[in-house]
Coordinates of C-alpha atoms and ligand atoms in Angstrom, one line a residue:
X12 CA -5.8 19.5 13.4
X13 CA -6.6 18.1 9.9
X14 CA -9.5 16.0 9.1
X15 CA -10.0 15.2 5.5
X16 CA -13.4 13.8 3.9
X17 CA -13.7 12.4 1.1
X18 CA -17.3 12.1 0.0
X19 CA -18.4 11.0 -3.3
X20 CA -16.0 11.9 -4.9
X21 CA -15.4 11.8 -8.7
X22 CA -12.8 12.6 -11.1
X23 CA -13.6 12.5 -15.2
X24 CA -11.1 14.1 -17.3
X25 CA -11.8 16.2 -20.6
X26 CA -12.1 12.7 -22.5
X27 CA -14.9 11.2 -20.6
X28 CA -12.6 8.6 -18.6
X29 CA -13.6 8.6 -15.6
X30 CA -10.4 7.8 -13.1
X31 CA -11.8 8.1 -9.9
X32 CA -15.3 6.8 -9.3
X33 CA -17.5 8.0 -6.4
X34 CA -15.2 7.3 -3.5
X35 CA -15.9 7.5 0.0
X36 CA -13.0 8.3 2.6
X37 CA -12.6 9.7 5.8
X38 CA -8.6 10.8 6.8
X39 CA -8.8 11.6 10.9
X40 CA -6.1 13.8 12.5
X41 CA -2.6 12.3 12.3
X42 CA -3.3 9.3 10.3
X43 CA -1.0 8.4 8.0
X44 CA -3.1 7.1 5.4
X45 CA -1.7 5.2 2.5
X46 CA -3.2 5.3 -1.1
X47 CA -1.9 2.1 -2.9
X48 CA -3.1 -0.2 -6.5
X49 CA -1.5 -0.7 -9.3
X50 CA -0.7 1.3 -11.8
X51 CA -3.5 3.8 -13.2
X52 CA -5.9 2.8 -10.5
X53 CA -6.8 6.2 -9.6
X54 CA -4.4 7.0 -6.5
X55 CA -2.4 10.2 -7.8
X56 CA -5.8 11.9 -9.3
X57 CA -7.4 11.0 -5.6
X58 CA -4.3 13.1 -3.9
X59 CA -4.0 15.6 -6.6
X60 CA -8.1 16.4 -6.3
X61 CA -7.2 16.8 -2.2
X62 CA -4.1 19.5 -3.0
X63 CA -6.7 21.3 -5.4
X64 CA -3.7 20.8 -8.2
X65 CA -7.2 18.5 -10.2
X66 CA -10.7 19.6 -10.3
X67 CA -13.3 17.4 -8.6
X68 CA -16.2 16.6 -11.4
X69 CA -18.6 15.5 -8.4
X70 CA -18.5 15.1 -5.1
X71 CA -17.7 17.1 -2.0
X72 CA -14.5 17.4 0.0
X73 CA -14.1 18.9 3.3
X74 CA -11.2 19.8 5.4
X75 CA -11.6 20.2 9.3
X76 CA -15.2 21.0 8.0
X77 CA -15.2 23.3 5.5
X78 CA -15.9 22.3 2.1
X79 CA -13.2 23.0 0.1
X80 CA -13.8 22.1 -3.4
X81 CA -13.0 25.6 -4.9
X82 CA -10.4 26.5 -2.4
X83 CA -6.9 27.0 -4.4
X84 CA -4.1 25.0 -3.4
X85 CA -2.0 27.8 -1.6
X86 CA -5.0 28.3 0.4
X87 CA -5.6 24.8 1.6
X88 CA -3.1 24.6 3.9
X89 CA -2.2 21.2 2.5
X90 CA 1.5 20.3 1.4
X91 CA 2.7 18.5 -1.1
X92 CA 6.1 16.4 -1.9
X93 CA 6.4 15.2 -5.7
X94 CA 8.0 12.1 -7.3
X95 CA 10.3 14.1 -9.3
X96 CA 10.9 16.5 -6.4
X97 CA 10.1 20.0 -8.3
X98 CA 12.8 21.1 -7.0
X99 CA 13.8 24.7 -8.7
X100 CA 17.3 23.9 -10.1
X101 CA 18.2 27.7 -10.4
X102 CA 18.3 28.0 -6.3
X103 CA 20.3 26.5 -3.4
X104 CA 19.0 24.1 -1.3
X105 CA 18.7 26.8 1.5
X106 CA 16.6 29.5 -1.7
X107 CA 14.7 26.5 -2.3
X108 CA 13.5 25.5 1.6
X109 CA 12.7 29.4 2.5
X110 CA 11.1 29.9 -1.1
X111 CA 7.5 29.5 0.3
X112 CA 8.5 31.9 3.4
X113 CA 9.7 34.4 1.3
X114 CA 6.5 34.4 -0.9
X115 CA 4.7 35.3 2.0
X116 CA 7.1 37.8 2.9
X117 CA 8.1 36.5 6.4
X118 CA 10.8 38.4 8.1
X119 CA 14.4 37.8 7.0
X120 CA 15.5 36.1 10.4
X121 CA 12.6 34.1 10.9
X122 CA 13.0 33.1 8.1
X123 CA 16.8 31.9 8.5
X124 CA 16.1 30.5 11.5
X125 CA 13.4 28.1 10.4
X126 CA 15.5 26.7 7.5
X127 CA 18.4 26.6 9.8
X128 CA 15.9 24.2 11.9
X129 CA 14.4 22.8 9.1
X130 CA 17.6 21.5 7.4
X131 CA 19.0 20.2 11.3
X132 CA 16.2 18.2 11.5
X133 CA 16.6 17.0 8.0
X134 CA 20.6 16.3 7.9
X135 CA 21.2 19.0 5.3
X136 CA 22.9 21.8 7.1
X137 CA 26.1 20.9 5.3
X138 CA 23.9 21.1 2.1
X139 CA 22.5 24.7 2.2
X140 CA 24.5 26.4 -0.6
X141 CA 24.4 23.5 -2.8
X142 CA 22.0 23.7 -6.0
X143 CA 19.6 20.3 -6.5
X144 CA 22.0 19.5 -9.4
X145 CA 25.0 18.8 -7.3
X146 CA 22.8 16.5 -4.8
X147 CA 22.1 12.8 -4.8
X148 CA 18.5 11.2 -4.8
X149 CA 17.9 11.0 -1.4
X150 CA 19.2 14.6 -0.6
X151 CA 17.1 15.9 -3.3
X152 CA 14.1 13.7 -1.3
X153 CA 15.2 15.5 1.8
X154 CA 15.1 19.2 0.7
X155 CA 11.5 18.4 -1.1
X156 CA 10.5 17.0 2.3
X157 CA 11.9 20.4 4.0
X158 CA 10.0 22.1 1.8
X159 CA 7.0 21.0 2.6
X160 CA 7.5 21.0 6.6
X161 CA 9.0 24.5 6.7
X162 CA 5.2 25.6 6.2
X163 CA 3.9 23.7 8.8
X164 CA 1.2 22.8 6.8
X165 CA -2.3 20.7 8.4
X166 CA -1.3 17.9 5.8
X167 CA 1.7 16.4 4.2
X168 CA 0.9 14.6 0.7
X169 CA 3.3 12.5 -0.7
X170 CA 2.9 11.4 -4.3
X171 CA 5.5 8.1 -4.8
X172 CA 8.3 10.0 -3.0
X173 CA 10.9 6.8 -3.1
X174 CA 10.4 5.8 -6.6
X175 CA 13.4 7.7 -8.0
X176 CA 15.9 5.6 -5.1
X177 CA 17.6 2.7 -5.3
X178 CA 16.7 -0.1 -3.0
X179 CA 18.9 0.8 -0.2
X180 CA 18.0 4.3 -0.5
X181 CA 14.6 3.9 -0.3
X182 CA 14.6 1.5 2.8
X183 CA 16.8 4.5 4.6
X184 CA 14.4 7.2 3.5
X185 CA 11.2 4.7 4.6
X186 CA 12.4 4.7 8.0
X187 CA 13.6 8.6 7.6
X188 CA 9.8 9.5 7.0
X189 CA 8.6 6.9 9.7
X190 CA 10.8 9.5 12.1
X191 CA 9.5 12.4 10.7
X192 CA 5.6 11.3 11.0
X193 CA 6.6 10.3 14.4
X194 CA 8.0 14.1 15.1
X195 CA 5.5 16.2 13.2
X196 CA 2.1 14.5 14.5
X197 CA 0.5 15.6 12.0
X198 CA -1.8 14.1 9.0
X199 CA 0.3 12.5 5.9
X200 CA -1.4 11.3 2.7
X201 CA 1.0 8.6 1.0
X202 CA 0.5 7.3 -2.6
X203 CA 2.5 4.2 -3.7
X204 CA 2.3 1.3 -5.7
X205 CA 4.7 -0.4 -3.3
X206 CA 2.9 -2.4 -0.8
X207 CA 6.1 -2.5 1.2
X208 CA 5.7 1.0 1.8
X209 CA 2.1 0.7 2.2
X210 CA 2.5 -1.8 5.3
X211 CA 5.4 -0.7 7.4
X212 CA 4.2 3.1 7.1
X213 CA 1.0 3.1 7.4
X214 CA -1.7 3.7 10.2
X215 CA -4.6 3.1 7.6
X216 CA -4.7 1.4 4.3
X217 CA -6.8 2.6 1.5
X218 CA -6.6 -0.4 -1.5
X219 CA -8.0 0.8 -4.5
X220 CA -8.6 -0.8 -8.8
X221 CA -9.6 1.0 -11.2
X222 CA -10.6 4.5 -9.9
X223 CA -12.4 2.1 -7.1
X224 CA -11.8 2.0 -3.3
X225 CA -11.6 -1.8 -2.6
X226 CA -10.7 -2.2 1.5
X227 CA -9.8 0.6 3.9
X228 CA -8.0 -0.9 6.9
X229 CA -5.4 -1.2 9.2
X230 CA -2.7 -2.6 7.7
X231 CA -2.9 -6.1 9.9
X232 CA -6.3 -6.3 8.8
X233 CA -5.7 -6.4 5.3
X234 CA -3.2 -8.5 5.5
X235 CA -5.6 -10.9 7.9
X236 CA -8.9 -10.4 6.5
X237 CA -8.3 -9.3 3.0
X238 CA -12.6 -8.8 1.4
X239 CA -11.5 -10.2 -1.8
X240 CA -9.3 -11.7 -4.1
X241 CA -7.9 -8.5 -5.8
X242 CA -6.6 -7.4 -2.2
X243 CA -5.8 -10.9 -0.8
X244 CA -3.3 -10.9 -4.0
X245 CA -1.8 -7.3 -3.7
X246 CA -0.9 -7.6 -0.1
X247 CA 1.5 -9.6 0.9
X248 CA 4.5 -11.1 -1.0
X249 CA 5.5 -13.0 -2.7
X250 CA 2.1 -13.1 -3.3
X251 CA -0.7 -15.3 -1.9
X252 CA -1.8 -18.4 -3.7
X253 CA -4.6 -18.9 -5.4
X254 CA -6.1 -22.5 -6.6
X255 CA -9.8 -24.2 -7.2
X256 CA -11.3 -26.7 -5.2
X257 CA -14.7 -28.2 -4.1
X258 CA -16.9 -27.8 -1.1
X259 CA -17.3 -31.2 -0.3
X260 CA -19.0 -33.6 3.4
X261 CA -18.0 -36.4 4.7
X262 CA -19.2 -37.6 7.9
X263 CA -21.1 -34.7 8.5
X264 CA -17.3 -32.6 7.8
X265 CA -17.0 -30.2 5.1
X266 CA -13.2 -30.0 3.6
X267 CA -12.0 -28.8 0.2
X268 CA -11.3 -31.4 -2.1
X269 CA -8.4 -30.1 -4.0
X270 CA -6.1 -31.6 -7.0
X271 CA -4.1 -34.0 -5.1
X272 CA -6.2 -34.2 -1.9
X273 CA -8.0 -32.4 0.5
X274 CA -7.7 -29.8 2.8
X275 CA -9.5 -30.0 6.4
X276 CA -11.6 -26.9 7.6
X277 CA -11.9 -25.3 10.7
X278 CA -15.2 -25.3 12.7
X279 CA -15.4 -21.3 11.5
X280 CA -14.8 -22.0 8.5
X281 CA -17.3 -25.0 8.0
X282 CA -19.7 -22.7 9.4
X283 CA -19.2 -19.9 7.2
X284 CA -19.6 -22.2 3.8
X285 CA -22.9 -24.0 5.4
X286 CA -24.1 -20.3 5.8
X287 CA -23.5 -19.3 2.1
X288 CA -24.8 -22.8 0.8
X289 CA -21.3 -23.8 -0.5
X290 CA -21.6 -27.5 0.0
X291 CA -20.8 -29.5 -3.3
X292 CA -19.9 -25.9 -5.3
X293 CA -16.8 -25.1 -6.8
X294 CA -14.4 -22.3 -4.6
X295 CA -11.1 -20.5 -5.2
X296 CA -8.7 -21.2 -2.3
X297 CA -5.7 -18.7 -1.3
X298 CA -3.2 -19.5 0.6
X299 CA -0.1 -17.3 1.5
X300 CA 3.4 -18.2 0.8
X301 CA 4.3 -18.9 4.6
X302 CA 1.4 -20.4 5.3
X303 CA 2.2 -23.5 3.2
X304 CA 3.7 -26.4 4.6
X305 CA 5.3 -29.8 3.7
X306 CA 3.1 -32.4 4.4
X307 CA 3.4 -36.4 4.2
X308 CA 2.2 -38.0 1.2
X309 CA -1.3 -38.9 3.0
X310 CA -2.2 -36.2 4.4
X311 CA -1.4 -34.3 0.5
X312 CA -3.3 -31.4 -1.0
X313 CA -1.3 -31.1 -3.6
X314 CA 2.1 -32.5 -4.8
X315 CA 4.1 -31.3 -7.5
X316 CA 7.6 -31.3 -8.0
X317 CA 10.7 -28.2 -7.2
X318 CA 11.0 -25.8 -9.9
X319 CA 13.5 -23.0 -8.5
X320 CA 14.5 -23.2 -5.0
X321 CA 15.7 -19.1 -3.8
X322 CA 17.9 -18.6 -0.6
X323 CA 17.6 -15.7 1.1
X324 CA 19.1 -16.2 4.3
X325 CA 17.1 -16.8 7.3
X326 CA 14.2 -18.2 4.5
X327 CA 13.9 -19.3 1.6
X328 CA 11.0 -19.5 -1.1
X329 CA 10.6 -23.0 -3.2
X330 CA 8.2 -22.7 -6.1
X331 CA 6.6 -26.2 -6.4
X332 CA 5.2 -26.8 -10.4
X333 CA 1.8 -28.9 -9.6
X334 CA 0.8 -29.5 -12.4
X335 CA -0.8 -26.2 -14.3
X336 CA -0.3 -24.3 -11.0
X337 CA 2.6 -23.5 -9.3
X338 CA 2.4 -23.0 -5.6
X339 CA 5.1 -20.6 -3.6
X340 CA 6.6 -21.6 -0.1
X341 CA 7.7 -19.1 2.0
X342 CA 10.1 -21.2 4.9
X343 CA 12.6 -20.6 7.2
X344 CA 13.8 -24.3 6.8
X345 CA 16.5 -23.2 4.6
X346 CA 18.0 -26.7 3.7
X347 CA 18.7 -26.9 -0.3
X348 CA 15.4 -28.5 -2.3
X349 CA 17.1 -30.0 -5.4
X350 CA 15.9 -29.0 -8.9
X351 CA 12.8 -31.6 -9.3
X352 CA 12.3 -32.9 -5.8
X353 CA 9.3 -33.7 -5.3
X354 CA 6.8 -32.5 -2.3
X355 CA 3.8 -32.7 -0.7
X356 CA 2.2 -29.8 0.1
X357 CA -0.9 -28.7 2.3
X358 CA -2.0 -25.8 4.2
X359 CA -2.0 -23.9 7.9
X360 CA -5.8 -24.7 8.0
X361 CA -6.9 -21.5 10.3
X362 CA -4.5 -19.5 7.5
X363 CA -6.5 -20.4 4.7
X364 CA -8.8 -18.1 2.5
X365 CA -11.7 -19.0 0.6
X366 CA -13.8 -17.0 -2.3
X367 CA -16.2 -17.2 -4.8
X368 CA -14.9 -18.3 -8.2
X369 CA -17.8 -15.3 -9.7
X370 CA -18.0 -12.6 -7.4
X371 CA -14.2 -12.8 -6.0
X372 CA -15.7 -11.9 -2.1
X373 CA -14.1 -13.9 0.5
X374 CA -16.4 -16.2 2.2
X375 CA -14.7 -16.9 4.9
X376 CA -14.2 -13.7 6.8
Ligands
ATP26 P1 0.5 5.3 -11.3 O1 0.8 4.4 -10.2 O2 0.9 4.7 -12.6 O3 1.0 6.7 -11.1 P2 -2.2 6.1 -10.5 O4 -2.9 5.1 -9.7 O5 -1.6 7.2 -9.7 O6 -1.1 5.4 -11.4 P3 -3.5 8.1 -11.9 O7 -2.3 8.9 -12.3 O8 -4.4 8.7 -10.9 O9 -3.1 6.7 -11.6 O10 -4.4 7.9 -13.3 C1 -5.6 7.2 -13.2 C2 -6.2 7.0 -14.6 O11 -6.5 8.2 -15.2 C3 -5.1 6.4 -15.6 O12 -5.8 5.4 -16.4 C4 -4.7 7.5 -16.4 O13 -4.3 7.1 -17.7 C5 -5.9 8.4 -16.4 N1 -5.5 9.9 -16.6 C6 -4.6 10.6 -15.8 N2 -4.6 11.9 -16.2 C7 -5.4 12.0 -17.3 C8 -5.8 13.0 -18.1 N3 -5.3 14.3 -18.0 N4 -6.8 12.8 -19.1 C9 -7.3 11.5 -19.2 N5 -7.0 10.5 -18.5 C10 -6.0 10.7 -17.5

């Protein structure tokens, strides 16, 4: 069992900055709970302030209940797996695995026998008299992950574990820790700026901007009903576009009156920019990639002409120049769009997001 609450929560380094600013999170039992932003938003101080390897400035947190703010980090029960592995270079893989058994003076066999386990479980029986130096990336990832589970620990964090892989790598070792959440049951914390990562292995999604929680949520939902612009753009790629239009009627119809054209609402829609007085004010439109589609010249939100046309096998993505904004396709009509071309493009009406130009909150939720 490991619940984890975040509550209020503040971090502000000797320098006044404050990186984390009174956030609000609750991490149930076997989640797999994914911190993501961009870079410097705040995630890695969040996780390090939960392994007790940061002080909290303000703010309580509690695991399974008990409050443990001033609780050192060997005593939290909470395990952590580092970017740059931490790996002691000096031991073999098997020294390294039983080094946290050994502390705690477990017996000899017992020890032996759980990294004997440990390293089955992880591919690395072969490995076990090797030193980190003679490994590759992903082995290295695999001892520091055997590390961690060989102390059956209430939580697993995991600060960026992929970054140091290559592409392929890193796909493997995604679907490696997908396994290994399936087979431990138990409660992982997962930084990453990679929203990749963030999607396929999460259970919950916590989006967060400068020290700032933005959206918690499953990661369907965000990707469905993002609450503003800053998450509408992060998940997702290539990435959701965004363009202005107008709230405009006609025949007692609201639509969006857009560069080239309009844009036809749903009922829901309509009834949600009645609500928040939107008729005849300016809006930001978002549309995603795949949810674009080629359209006849009448029917034309916005035409513009093929800039670079990318084939990726079963789709492609065509990036349209109209005018000062470019709009990306997402399609699985592959056929070659010459350099130039040029389209007309309009939306997936029930796909479409609206926000405020000021505030950045979707309106249409
Ligand atoms: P990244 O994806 O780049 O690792 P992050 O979201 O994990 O970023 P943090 O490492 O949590 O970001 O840092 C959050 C902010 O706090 C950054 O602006 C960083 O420069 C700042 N920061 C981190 N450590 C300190 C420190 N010891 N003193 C002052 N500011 C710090």
């Amino acid at each position: 069992m490991a619940e984890i609450i975040l509550k209020n929560i503040t971090k502000e380094y000797e320098n006044g900055f404050q990186a984390v600013k009174n956030i609000d999170l609750e991490i149930k039992d076997n989640e797999f709970v994914i911190l993501v932003g961009p870079s410097g938003c705040g995630k890695s101080t969040t996780l390090r302030m939960i392994a007790g390897l940061e002080d909290i400035s303000d703010g309580d947190l509690y695991l399974d209940g008990k409050r443990i703010n001033d609780v050192s980090p060997q005593d939290r029960d909470i395990a952590m797996v580092f970017q740059n592995y931490a790996l002691y270079p000096h031991m073999t893989v098997y020294q390294n695995i039983a080094y946290s058994l050994k502390i705690k003076k477990v017996p000899k066999d017992e020890i032996d026998r759980r990294v004997k386990e440990v390293a089955a479980s992880l591919g690395l029986t072969d490995l076990l008299d090797r030193r980190p130096g003679q490994l590759s990336g992903g082995q290295k990832q695999r001892v520091a992950m055997g590390r961690a589970i060989i102390r059956h620990p209430k939580a697993f964090l995991m600060d960026e574990p992929l970054s140091n892989l290559d592409a392929k790598l890193r796909g493997q070792m995604r679907v490696e820790i997908a396994d290994l959440y399936q087979r431990l049951n138990t409660t992982f914390i997962y930084v990453t700026h990679d929203q990749t990562e963030a999607m396929t292995l999460g259970t919950k999604i916590v989006v967060m901007k400068d020290g700032e929680i933005q959206q918690i949520d499953s990661p369907t939902n965000l990707f469905n009903y993002p609450v503003n612009k800053f998450v509408a753009g992060f998940i997702g790629t290539p990435t959701m576009n965004f363009f202005d239009a107008e709230c405009l009627e006609e025949n007692g119809e609201l639509y969006l009156k857009t560069a080239d054209g309009k844009i036809v609402l749903t009922p829901e829609k309509q009834q949600k920019l009645r609500e928040g007085n939107w008729v005849g004010k300016k809006v930001t439109g978002g549309i995603r990639p795949e949810h674009v589609r080629i359209c006849s010249e009448e029917e034309t939100a916005f035409k513009g002409n093929v800039s670079v046309f990318e084939l990726l096998g079963s789709n492609a993505i065509i990036y349209v120049q109209c005018g000062e904004e470019r709009i990306v396709i997402n399609t699985d009509e592959t056929a070659q769009q010459e350099h130039g071309k040029e389209l007309f493009l309009n939306v997936k009406e029930e796909k479409l997001h609206i926000f405020d130009p000021e505030s950045e909150r979707t309106i249409t939720n």
